[in-house]
Amino acid sequence: MRGVLRDLKEYPSRWRKLQEVVRNPIMREALERAMTRFAEGRALALEGLGDFQEWVDRCREMKDRALEKSQELWDKVKEEVETRGGTFYLAPDAQAAKEYIGRLAQESGGNLVVKGKSITSEEIELNPYLESLGLEVVETDLGERIIQLAGEKPSHLIVPAIHKTKEEVARVFSGAWGREVPDDPYLITKEVRKDLRKRFLKADVGITGINVVSADPPAFFLMTNEGNGRLCATLPPVQVIITGWEKIVERMEDAFTIFDILPVNSVGLKYSSYLSIFTGPFAWKKGRQFHVVILDNGRRKALEDPLFKEAMRCIRCGACMNVCPVYRTVGGHTFAHIYMGGIGAAWTAITDGLEEAREVASLCTGCGTCLEVCPMGIPIPSLVERVKELAKDKGQAERMAVRLVSRRKLLESAVGLTALVAPEKISRLPGPAGTITQERILERPQQPPFHPWALSRGLELGKGGEVTLYAGCLVEYYYPQIGRDAVELLARLGVSLQIMREECCGLPARTVGEMGLWEELAVKNLGYMPPGKPLLFLCATCMSGIHAYQENGGELPPLYDLSQFILEKLGDGAFPGFYEAKVAYHFPCHLERHLGIREEPLKLLSQVKGVELVEGDEAHLCCGGAGLYAFKCPPVSAEILKRKLEWLEREGVEVLVTSCPSCIMQLRGGVEKKGMPVKVMHLATFLLEAMGKGTDGGRMKNER
Amino acid sequence: MSEDRLFSRFVEEFEAAGGVLLYPRGEETLEEVLTRMVEEEGIKSYAISQRTPRFKVIDTLFKDLGLEKSRDYPSLDLGVTRAHGAGALTGTLVFVFKEGRDHLLTSLPRIHLAVLRREDLYQHVSRAVAPHVQDRGELPPYISLVTGPSRTGDIELTHVTGVHGPEQLYLVVVS
Ligand code: SF4
Ligand code: SF4
């Protein structure tokens, strides 16, 4: 209980922080620009590569194979490095790695260290450590140099200083060099070149990260665009490589496979300017040294975990962040510890502990947008869930809320009470909770619940219904009208329904890592499900939650989303309805990305006469609702929603249809708050209205 | 891929990445294109990595043009080196280094001119690296794959070339 109170007390300040971030126009605009550019570039560049899924399969298989025998492969690399006169050190943790590199630097006899961009070195907080030894450390990647001089953290994986305008960058360098620097990117770059060139030539030690290491032949691959990496690696007398245990692949060809996809997926570039391959001391000058530091720091342990092991395939291309609605909104200062984004939550857990990881994880909506672009097939949302599961003592308030909504009896009482006391629409909550209603209104739950009504209509199990309906908690207690509309719609289409006893699908429990509760609910629901008969859903999230029972070996009847079911029912026939309006469909994340249902809803809607269908990329964006997320991170949720609403406005959409009550809550809340003339409807309601109240009904414009 | 197709694909990608193919180009002779490059880029100093006859030709030409040959690599306008191979699919040049200072000519001067033998062109750049695997199955200490000039977008995503490496990458292909 204490944890819950502590959490609740922290919420308002957390919200305030998030609000500040989402209201920073420079950051927002810069992030937006970068991510749009990279995402568009990626799409274009991918065309030249053929089927993306084939790449994913290939990369995944190749990398898993290497990780499986990583010990053997590293042994081989070590032997070769040492044979050639280099040193090879496997650092068990961050401290050991820092100390080792610190010693190398001190033994070099000099004190100037130049560095290429390396997130592994950030992981071990190398710079402050070296500085504490009295060494001068100079980052040489332009973006990293800006950040270093400004004393800030990177806001984006690929363009670390994206949040700084050229004027701010000019000020940073003016301050550092004690003279006026013009605010022109070209001129600044040339000045930096001059400044850093001197340092490269004088440097005693050069430290770089590495993207990939191959075992056959043993080789270290480093990709950069600016060319600073290869200068760091080849100019100073002491070359130090620091990289993670997971970077290993078997053959040189495998490394090249990764570089075929890395720059394309990352920034939409076919190849970066420089791919440097190092294999041992490069003795162009006498006495040059070559040192390799491989960092474990939790990695080998992670390889033993069936889920975390999947994160080890990450090649840090950043694509998952470029498309992530949360990252686009708050950036890498907020949605990160050191590693950024949803995948960053997993990496933080592996290398830095659960406390920080949970913080990062709590910002993820679980929308799954990242799944579509990861070349290594990493199940990012599942990893985020796992982090939450392991970080048991964190996020107590959220867990408590989930335990409440996962228990039907508790939920029923809570909702019943709310329905009694709350006004029909809540447009402003008091105190700090006002943040929740800043960009959306809340609706009062409708009464009475769905099941008693359905039973009164004779829909109980075993009465010959051909299809079983799983209504889900939100239809049951919040929007029972959707359920009633569905029953009527299906009756008019000649389908005989039955309802089943239900527990919560368990998805909320899963998303906060309450796996025990999730399993308990799954077992119960599986027990209630009549075998063999199609199971029909009015909520994409519930369908996805129940679909996931298969992971634990649950045997399920065939599952249907309403759109799938009706299309199948209609066969070649058209939908017998009419609705004259500009209609858009909002794809619930769970429907599209977790269940892979992408075509049916549009196909069905386009069959309804009178419908002018509005399509666009925005139809697929997360709405920011994500169950309890809208209450947990209201400012972020509202910003994500904004994008959707702007689209509706731009396109003049009159009716927005969707298949998830949680999305309806979010979308309608936003539309009504803004007073937009858009009706937000469940597909069932829309189709029923299209069929009209009479036999040949339907909706004409002037009827609404 | 036919040899001509391979070559045209290479040129397409090489130039898309920001490189400039100097030769062969239309009817112009090697001397003509190099002279033009020297004028256009305002090149005053240079260094050259090899002594083979082909490089001699270039060397003599530069001398005749009055360029200063210097060993102060960091302040040079132009570095001339051999490219040991190339990959057509990405327009990438391969430079292989075992020892010596030649690698500095690919990274320090303002402009880099590479000379590639047409028979060293492969479809995928990995094929162009493979021939350099040595006796024990190992690679030389440093191989540099270069695709276009050095570039950045770190300030407001504005594209700027010549951050730490060459501003411009020129190529001469000989058969
Ligand atoms: S699931 Fe959605 S919010 Fe979470 S990391 Fe992936 S894209 Fe971002
Ligand atoms: S998780 Fe996948 S998409 Fe994200 S950085 Fe890693 S490899 Fe790239």
mmCIF file of N, CA, C and O and ligand atoms in Angstrom, chain A residues 320 323-326 335 341-343 363-370 380-381 384, ligand 1:
data_model
loop_
_atom_site.group_PDB
_atom_site.id
_atom_site.type_symbol
_atom_site.label_atom_id
_atom_site.label_comp_id
_atom_site.label_asym_id
_atom_site.label_seq_id
_atom_site.Cartn_x
_atom_site.Cartn_y
_atom_site.Cartn_z
ATOM 1 N N CYS A 320 13.129 1.660 -34.682
ATOM 2 C CA CYS A 320 11.987 1.508 -33.781
ATOM 3 C C CYS A 320 11.671 2.817 -33.075
ATOM 4 O O CYS A 320 10.519 3.087 -32.747
ATOM 5 N N VAL A 323 9.836 5.555 -35.462
ATOM 6 C CA VAL A 323 8.398 5.397 -35.714
ATOM 7 C C VAL A 323 7.581 5.410 -34.421
ATOM 8 O O VAL A 323 6.360 5.450 -34.461
ATOM 9 N N CYS A 324 8.238 5.377 -33.296
ATOM 10 C CA CYS A 324 7.520 5.239 -32.016
ATOM 11 C C CYS A 324 6.764 6.524 -31.672
ATOM 12 O O CYS A 324 7.358 7.597 -31.605
ATOM 13 N N PRO A 325 5.458 6.429 -31.457
ATOM 14 C CA PRO A 325 4.695 7.644 -31.164
ATOM 15 C C PRO A 325 5.144 8.331 -29.881
ATOM 16 O O PRO A 325 5.088 9.560 -29.789
ATOM 17 N N VAL A 326 5.602 7.573 -28.921
ATOM 18 C CA VAL A 326 6.041 8.182 -27.665
ATOM 19 C C VAL A 326 7.380 8.892 -27.864
ATOM 20 O O VAL A 326 7.565 10.047 -27.484
ATOM 21 N N PHE A 335 12.462 9.463 -22.868
ATOM 22 C CA PHE A 335 12.147 8.051 -23.097
ATOM 23 C C PHE A 335 13.453 7.272 -23.219
ATOM 24 O O PHE A 335 13.762 6.688 -24.243
ATOM 25 N N GLY A 341 14.133 4.428 -26.003
ATOM 26 C CA GLY A 341 12.922 3.828 -26.553
ATOM 27 C C GLY A 341 12.524 2.545 -25.846
ATOM 28 O O GLY A 341 13.063 2.195 -24.785
ATOM 29 N N GLY A 342 11.560 1.838 -26.431
ATOM 30 C CA GLY A 342 11.075 0.600 -25.831
ATOM 31 C C GLY A 342 12.191 -0.428 -25.707
ATOM 32 O O GLY A 342 12.369 -1.067 -24.661
ATOM 33 N N ILE A 343 13.003 -0.558 -26.754
ATOM 34 C CA ILE A 343 14.123 -1.503 -26.692
ATOM 35 C C ILE A 343 15.098 -1.047 -25.615
ATOM 36 O O ILE A 343 15.759 -1.871 -24.956
ATOM 37 N N LEU A 363 6.772 4.354 -20.044
ATOM 38 C CA LEU A 363 6.318 5.316 -21.052
ATOM 39 C C LEU A 363 5.817 4.651 -22.328
ATOM 40 O O LEU A 363 5.198 5.278 -23.169
ATOM 41 N N CYS A 364 6.105 3.372 -22.482
ATOM 42 C CA CYS A 364 5.712 2.658 -23.712
ATOM 43 C C CYS A 364 4.215 2.368 -23.684
ATOM 44 O O CYS A 364 3.680 1.933 -22.673
ATOM 45 N N THR A 365 3.529 2.624 -24.807
ATOM 46 C CA THR A 365 2.086 2.347 -24.859
ATOM 47 C C THR A 365 1.796 0.917 -25.280
ATOM 48 O O THR A 365 0.656 0.492 -25.264
ATOM 49 N N GLY A 366 2.829 0.212 -25.727
ATOM 50 C CA GLY A 366 2.617 -1.156 -26.199
ATOM 51 C C GLY A 366 1.975 -1.224 -27.573
ATOM 52 O O GLY A 366 1.462 -2.262 -27.985
ATOM 53 N N CYS A 367 2.014 -0.102 -28.307
ATOM 54 C CA CYS A 367 1.277 -0.040 -29.575
ATOM 55 C C CYS A 367 1.825 -0.973 -30.648
ATOM 56 O O CYS A 367 1.134 -1.345 -31.576
ATOM 57 N N GLY A 368 3.092 -1.328 -30.537
ATOM 58 C CA GLY A 368 3.652 -2.285 -31.497
ATOM 59 C C GLY A 368 4.082 -1.687 -32.825
ATOM 60 O O GLY A 368 4.471 -2.409 -33.746
ATOM 61 N N THR A 369 4.057 -0.366 -32.949
ATOM 62 C CA THR A 369 4.484 0.246 -34.211
ATOM 63 C C THR A 369 5.932 -0.139 -34.527
ATOM 64 O O THR A 369 6.294 -0.352 -35.679
ATOM 65 N N CYS A 370 6.725 -0.251 -33.475
ATOM 66 C CA CYS A 370 8.131 -0.598 -33.632
ATOM 67 C C CYS A 370 8.336 -1.986 -34.247
ATOM 68 O O CYS A 370 9.319 -2.230 -34.936
ATOM 69 N N ILE A 380 9.645 -6.042 -29.164
ATOM 70 C CA ILE A 380 9.884 -4.961 -28.200
ATOM 71 C C ILE A 380 8.783 -4.835 -27.131
ATOM 72 O O ILE A 380 9.094 -4.802 -25.942
ATOM 73 N N PRO A 381 7.494 -4.795 -27.535
ATOM 74 C CA PRO A 381 6.478 -4.649 -26.481
ATOM 75 C C PRO A 381 6.504 -5.803 -25.472
ATOM 76 O O PRO A 381 6.288 -5.577 -24.276
ATOM 77 N N VAL A 384 9.169 -5.076 -23.039
ATOM 78 C CA VAL A 384 8.755 -4.038 -22.096
ATOM 79 C C VAL A 384 7.889 -4.662 -20.995
ATOM 80 O O VAL A 384 8.055 -4.367 -19.810
HETATM 81 S S1 SF4 C 1 5.275 -0.476 -28.489
HETATM 82 FE FE1 SF4 C 1 4.753 1.561 -29.301
HETATM 83 S S2 SF4 C 1 5.233 2.950 -27.617
HETATM 84 FE FE2 SF4 C 1 6.246 1.010 -27.130
HETATM 85 S S3 SF4 C 1 8.304 1.253 -27.980
HETATM 86 FE FE3 SF4 C 1 7.077 0.239 -29.559
HETATM 87 S S4 SF4 C 1 6.351 1.936 -30.827
HETATM 88 FE FE4 SF4 C 1 7.051 2.852 -28.901
#
